Amino acid sequence: MPERFTTVDEFLAAQEPQRRADVETLRELVREAEPRLVEIVKWNSPDYQLDGVDRLTINAAGTGPVRLILHFGTGRPEDRGAAPTFSGDPEGLLTWHSNIRASLRLPDPAKPAWEREAIVAVIRAWLAEPSTAPD
């Protein structure tokens, strides 16, 4: 059974050096986008809450790329077959998994600085969306 983490420091200490560096890069982007986010461990990964609602989770499990999962906690019903309505990703950086859940890959250090800025802008736009379903 995989190790269960209770703090982000425990999570980071258990990561291989490159994976830890990748997670730290995403943590920096998240903090830059919204300093009011509260960082906890949930789903055995770093998770970020805004106003008590889970909105972002870093997925570093397995051997695939480290990703930031953008979601709405449990405040909205999820439909894997429905198209997303989020319009805050003009560069097309998100990979959609349902109408309310997407992932964002770690920026490529070889790419220009605009990609980092675009990622921060997407995170800010995501967090500006209401966490509960619109009426």
PDB file of C-alpha atoms in Angstrom:
ATOM      1  CA  MET A   1       0.000   0.000   0.000  1.00  0.00           C
ATOM      2  CA  PRO A   2       1.378   3.464  -0.864  1.00  0.00           C
ATOM      3  CA  GLU A   3       2.591   5.706   1.916  1.00  0.00           C
ATOM      4  CA  ARG A   4      -0.021   8.111   3.345  1.00  0.00           C
ATOM      5  CA  PHE A   5       1.137  11.691   3.832  1.00  0.00           C
ATOM      6  CA  THR A   6      -0.219  14.078   6.446  1.00  0.00           C
ATOM      7  CA  THR A   7       1.814  17.162   5.488  1.00  0.00           C
ATOM      8  CA  VAL A   8       3.135  18.628   2.261  1.00  0.00           C
ATOM      9  CA  ASP A   9       6.663  18.420   3.707  1.00  0.00           C
ATOM     10  CA  GLU A  10       6.233  14.650   4.152  1.00  0.00           C
ATOM     11  CA  PHE A  11       4.950  14.402   0.598  1.00  0.00           C
ATOM     12  CA  LEU A  12       7.920  16.347  -0.782  1.00  0.00           C
ATOM     13  CA  ALA A  13      10.457  14.363   1.239  1.00  0.00           C
ATOM     14  CA  ALA A  14       9.169  11.128  -0.309  1.00  0.00           C
ATOM     15  CA  GLN A  15       9.589  12.362  -3.908  1.00  0.00           C
ATOM     16  CA  GLU A  16      12.594  11.737  -6.123  1.00  0.00           C
ATOM     17  CA  PRO A  17      14.648  14.925  -6.697  1.00  0.00           C
ATOM     18  CA  GLN A  18      13.302  15.716 -10.194  1.00  0.00           C
ATOM     19  CA  ARG A  19       9.710  15.042  -9.192  1.00  0.00           C
ATOM     20  CA  ARG A  20      10.136  17.189  -6.082  1.00  0.00           C
ATOM     21  CA  ALA A  21      11.497  20.022  -8.279  1.00  0.00           C
ATOM     22  CA  ASP A  22       8.511  19.675 -10.627  1.00  0.00           C
ATOM     23  CA  VAL A  23       6.068  19.813  -7.707  1.00  0.00           C
ATOM     24  CA  GLU A  24       7.861  22.876  -6.325  1.00  0.00           C
ATOM     25  CA  THR A  25       7.523  24.611  -9.701  1.00  0.00           C
ATOM     26  CA  LEU A  26       3.766  24.040  -9.684  1.00  0.00           C
ATOM     27  CA  ARG A  27       3.534  25.179  -6.057  1.00  0.00           C
ATOM     28  CA  GLU A  28       5.268  28.439  -7.018  1.00  0.00           C
ATOM     29  CA  LEU A  29       2.824  29.020  -9.883  1.00  0.00           C
ATOM     30  CA  VAL A  30      -0.163  28.323  -7.634  1.00  0.00           C
ATOM     31  CA  ARG A  31       1.083  30.694  -4.915  1.00  0.00           C
ATOM     32  CA  GLU A  32       1.809  33.382  -7.506  1.00  0.00           C
ATOM     33  CA  ALA A  33      -1.700  33.048  -8.924  1.00  0.00           C
ATOM     34  CA  GLU A  34      -3.469  33.292  -5.557  1.00  0.00           C
ATOM     35  CA  PRO A  35      -1.600  33.790  -2.267  1.00  0.00           C
ATOM     36  CA  ARG A  36      -4.813  33.275  -0.248  1.00  0.00           C
ATOM     37  CA  LEU A  37      -4.965  29.581  -1.155  1.00  0.00           C
ATOM     38  CA  VAL A  38      -4.566  27.202   1.772  1.00  0.00           C
ATOM     39  CA  GLU A  39      -2.229  24.284   1.055  1.00  0.00           C
ATOM     40  CA  ILE A  40      -3.122  20.941   2.637  1.00  0.00           C
ATOM     41  CA  VAL A  41      -2.715  17.253   1.826  1.00  0.00           C
ATOM     42  CA  LYS A  42      -5.831  15.653   0.397  1.00  0.00           C
ATOM     43  CA  TRP A  43      -6.075  12.609  -1.843  1.00  0.00           C
ATOM     44  CA  ASN A  44      -2.478  11.994  -0.669  1.00  0.00           C
ATOM     45  CA  SER A  45      -1.268  15.022  -2.667  1.00  0.00           C
ATOM     46  CA  PRO A  46      -0.813  18.770  -2.199  1.00  0.00           C
ATOM     47  CA  ASP A  47      -4.271  20.322  -2.472  1.00  0.00           C
ATOM     48  CA  TYR A  48      -5.310  23.965  -2.484  1.00  0.00           C
ATOM     49  CA  GLN A  49      -8.447  25.371  -0.942  1.00  0.00           C
ATOM     50  CA  LEU A  50      -9.979  28.776  -1.528  1.00  0.00           C
ATOM     51  CA  ASP A  51     -12.600  29.852   0.984  1.00  0.00           C
ATOM     52  CA  GLY A  52     -12.748  26.272   2.301  1.00  0.00           C
ATOM     53  CA  VAL A  53     -13.359  24.655  -1.116  1.00  0.00           C
ATOM     54  CA  ASP A  54     -10.850  22.342  -2.823  1.00  0.00           C
ATOM     55  CA  ARG A  55      -9.973  23.933  -6.188  1.00  0.00           C
ATOM     56  CA  LEU A  56      -6.521  22.661  -7.237  1.00  0.00           C
ATOM     57  CA  THR A  57      -4.589  19.459  -6.607  1.00  0.00           C
ATOM     58  CA  ILE A  58      -1.078  18.518  -7.672  1.00  0.00           C
ATOM     59  CA  ASN A  59      -0.989  15.022  -9.153  1.00  0.00           C
ATOM     60  CA  ALA A  60       2.489  13.536  -8.928  1.00  0.00           C
ATOM     61  CA  ALA A  61       1.416   9.907  -8.541  1.00  0.00           C
ATOM     62  CA  GLY A  62       2.842   7.241 -10.799  1.00  0.00           C
ATOM     63  CA  THR A  63       5.488   7.812 -13.414  1.00  0.00           C
ATOM     64  CA  GLY A  64       3.667  10.192 -15.747  1.00  0.00           C
ATOM     65  CA  PRO A  65       4.192  13.935 -15.805  1.00  0.00           C
ATOM     66  CA  VAL A  66       3.396  16.048 -12.764  1.00  0.00           C
ATOM     67  CA  ARG A  67       0.105  17.848 -13.388  1.00  0.00           C
ATOM     68  CA  LEU A  68      -2.061  20.423 -11.701  1.00  0.00           C
ATOM     69  CA  ILE A  69      -5.689  19.299 -11.529  1.00  0.00           C
ATOM     70  CA  LEU A  70      -8.217  22.128 -11.661  1.00  0.00           C
ATOM     71  CA  HIS A  71     -11.599  21.241 -10.176  1.00  0.00           C
ATOM     72  CA  PHE A  72     -14.521  22.605  -8.189  1.00  0.00           C
ATOM     73  CA  GLY A  73     -14.452  20.306  -5.174  1.00  0.00           C
ATOM     74  CA  THR A  74     -17.882  18.777  -4.672  1.00  0.00           C
ATOM     75  CA  GLY A  75     -19.861  21.951  -5.373  1.00  0.00           C
ATOM     76  CA  ARG A  76     -20.755  21.078  -8.959  1.00  0.00           C
ATOM     77  CA  PRO A  77     -22.009  17.869 -10.523  1.00  0.00           C
ATOM     78  CA  GLU A  78     -19.509  16.336 -12.948  1.00  0.00           C
ATOM     79  CA  ASP A  79     -20.441  15.142 -16.434  1.00  0.00           C
ATOM     80  CA  ARG A  80     -17.604  13.413 -18.279  1.00  0.00           C
ATOM     81  CA  GLY A  81     -19.505  13.622 -21.564  1.00  0.00           C
ATOM     82  CA  ALA A  82     -20.346  17.324 -21.418  1.00  0.00           C
ATOM     83  CA  ALA A  83     -18.246  20.086 -22.906  1.00  0.00           C
ATOM     84  CA  PRO A  84     -16.592  22.549 -20.528  1.00  0.00           C
ATOM     85  CA  THR A  85     -17.878  26.113 -20.415  1.00  0.00           C
ATOM     86  CA  PHE A  86     -14.687  27.647 -18.980  1.00  0.00           C
ATOM     87  CA  SER A  87     -13.354  30.393 -21.220  1.00  0.00           C
ATOM     88  CA  GLY A  88     -10.253  31.410 -19.289  1.00  0.00           C
ATOM     89  CA  ASP A  89      -7.750  29.352 -21.304  1.00  0.00           C
ATOM     90  CA  PRO A  90      -7.110  31.275 -24.547  1.00  0.00           C
ATOM     91  CA  GLU A  91      -3.800  29.456 -25.154  1.00  0.00           C
ATOM     92  CA  GLY A  92      -5.390  25.981 -24.886  1.00  0.00           C
ATOM     93  CA  LEU A  93      -3.138  24.837 -22.028  1.00  0.00           C
ATOM     94  CA  LEU A  94      -5.765  22.697 -20.291  1.00  0.00           C
ATOM     95  CA  THR A  95      -6.567  19.051 -20.959  1.00  0.00           C
ATOM     96  CA  TRP A  96     -10.239  18.460 -20.146  1.00  0.00           C
ATOM     97  CA  HIS A  97     -11.399  15.327 -18.294  1.00  0.00           C
ATOM     98  CA  SER A  98     -15.020  16.409 -17.777  1.00  0.00           C
ATOM     99  CA  ASN A  99     -17.094  19.556 -17.901  1.00  0.00           C
ATOM    100  CA  ILE A 100     -15.655  20.711 -14.537  1.00  0.00           C
ATOM    101  CA  ARG A 101     -12.221  19.068 -14.271  1.00  0.00           C
ATOM    102  CA  ALA A 102      -9.083  19.730 -16.252  1.00  0.00           C
ATOM    103  CA  SER A 103      -5.354  19.252 -15.901  1.00  0.00           C
ATOM    104  CA  LEU A 104      -2.399  21.435 -16.655  1.00  0.00           C
ATOM    105  CA  ARG A 105       1.062  20.127 -17.440  1.00  0.00           C
ATOM    106  CA  LEU A 106       4.184  21.525 -15.891  1.00  0.00           C
ATOM    107  CA  PRO A 107       5.585  24.315 -18.076  1.00  0.00           C
ATOM    108  CA  ASP A 108       8.524  23.358 -20.255  1.00  0.00           C
ATOM    109  CA  PRO A 109      11.597  25.263 -18.982  1.00  0.00           C
ATOM    110  CA  ALA A 110      12.801  25.536 -22.596  1.00  0.00           C
ATOM    111  CA  LYS A 111       9.669  27.458 -23.627  1.00  0.00           C
ATOM    112  CA  PRO A 112       9.390  31.226 -23.407  1.00  0.00           C
ATOM    113  CA  ALA A 113       8.358  33.028 -20.212  1.00  0.00           C
ATOM    114  CA  TRP A 114       4.912  33.783 -21.670  1.00  0.00           C
ATOM    115  CA  GLU A 115       3.882  30.167 -20.975  1.00  0.00           C
ATOM    116  CA  ARG A 116       4.486  30.608 -17.246  1.00  0.00           C
ATOM    117  CA  GLU A 117       2.489  33.842 -17.312  1.00  0.00           C
ATOM    118  CA  ALA A 118      -0.290  32.124 -19.278  1.00  0.00           C
ATOM    119  CA  ILE A 119      -0.458  29.329 -16.686  1.00  0.00           C
ATOM    120  CA  VAL A 120      -0.778  31.837 -13.837  1.00  0.00           C
ATOM    121  CA  ALA A 121      -3.543  33.611 -15.782  1.00  0.00           C
ATOM    122  CA  VAL A 122      -5.429  30.319 -16.314  1.00  0.00           C
ATOM    123  CA  ILE A 123      -5.195  29.482 -12.604  1.00  0.00           C
ATOM    124  CA  ARG A 124      -6.478  32.956 -11.682  1.00  0.00           C
ATOM    125  CA  ALA A 125      -9.365  32.660 -14.141  1.00  0.00           C
ATOM    126  CA  TRP A 126     -10.230  29.198 -12.802  1.00  0.00           C
ATOM    127  CA  LEU A 127     -10.277  30.441  -9.212  1.00  0.00           C
ATOM    128  CA  ALA A 128     -12.524  33.337 -10.239  1.00  0.00           C
ATOM    129  CA  GLU A 129     -15.181  30.830 -11.356  1.00  0.00           C
ATOM    130  CA  PRO A 130     -17.818  30.069  -8.698  1.00  0.00           C
ATOM    131  CA  SER A 131     -17.270  26.697  -7.030  1.00  0.00           C
ATOM    132  CA  THR A 132     -20.975  25.918  -6.902  1.00  0.00           C
ATOM    133  CA  ALA A 133     -23.162  25.227  -9.909  1.00  0.00           C
ATOM    134  CA  PRO A 134     -24.658  28.357 -11.438  1.00  0.00           C
ATOM    135  CA  ASP A 135     -28.394  28.765 -10.950  1.00  0.00           C
TER     136      ASP A 135
END
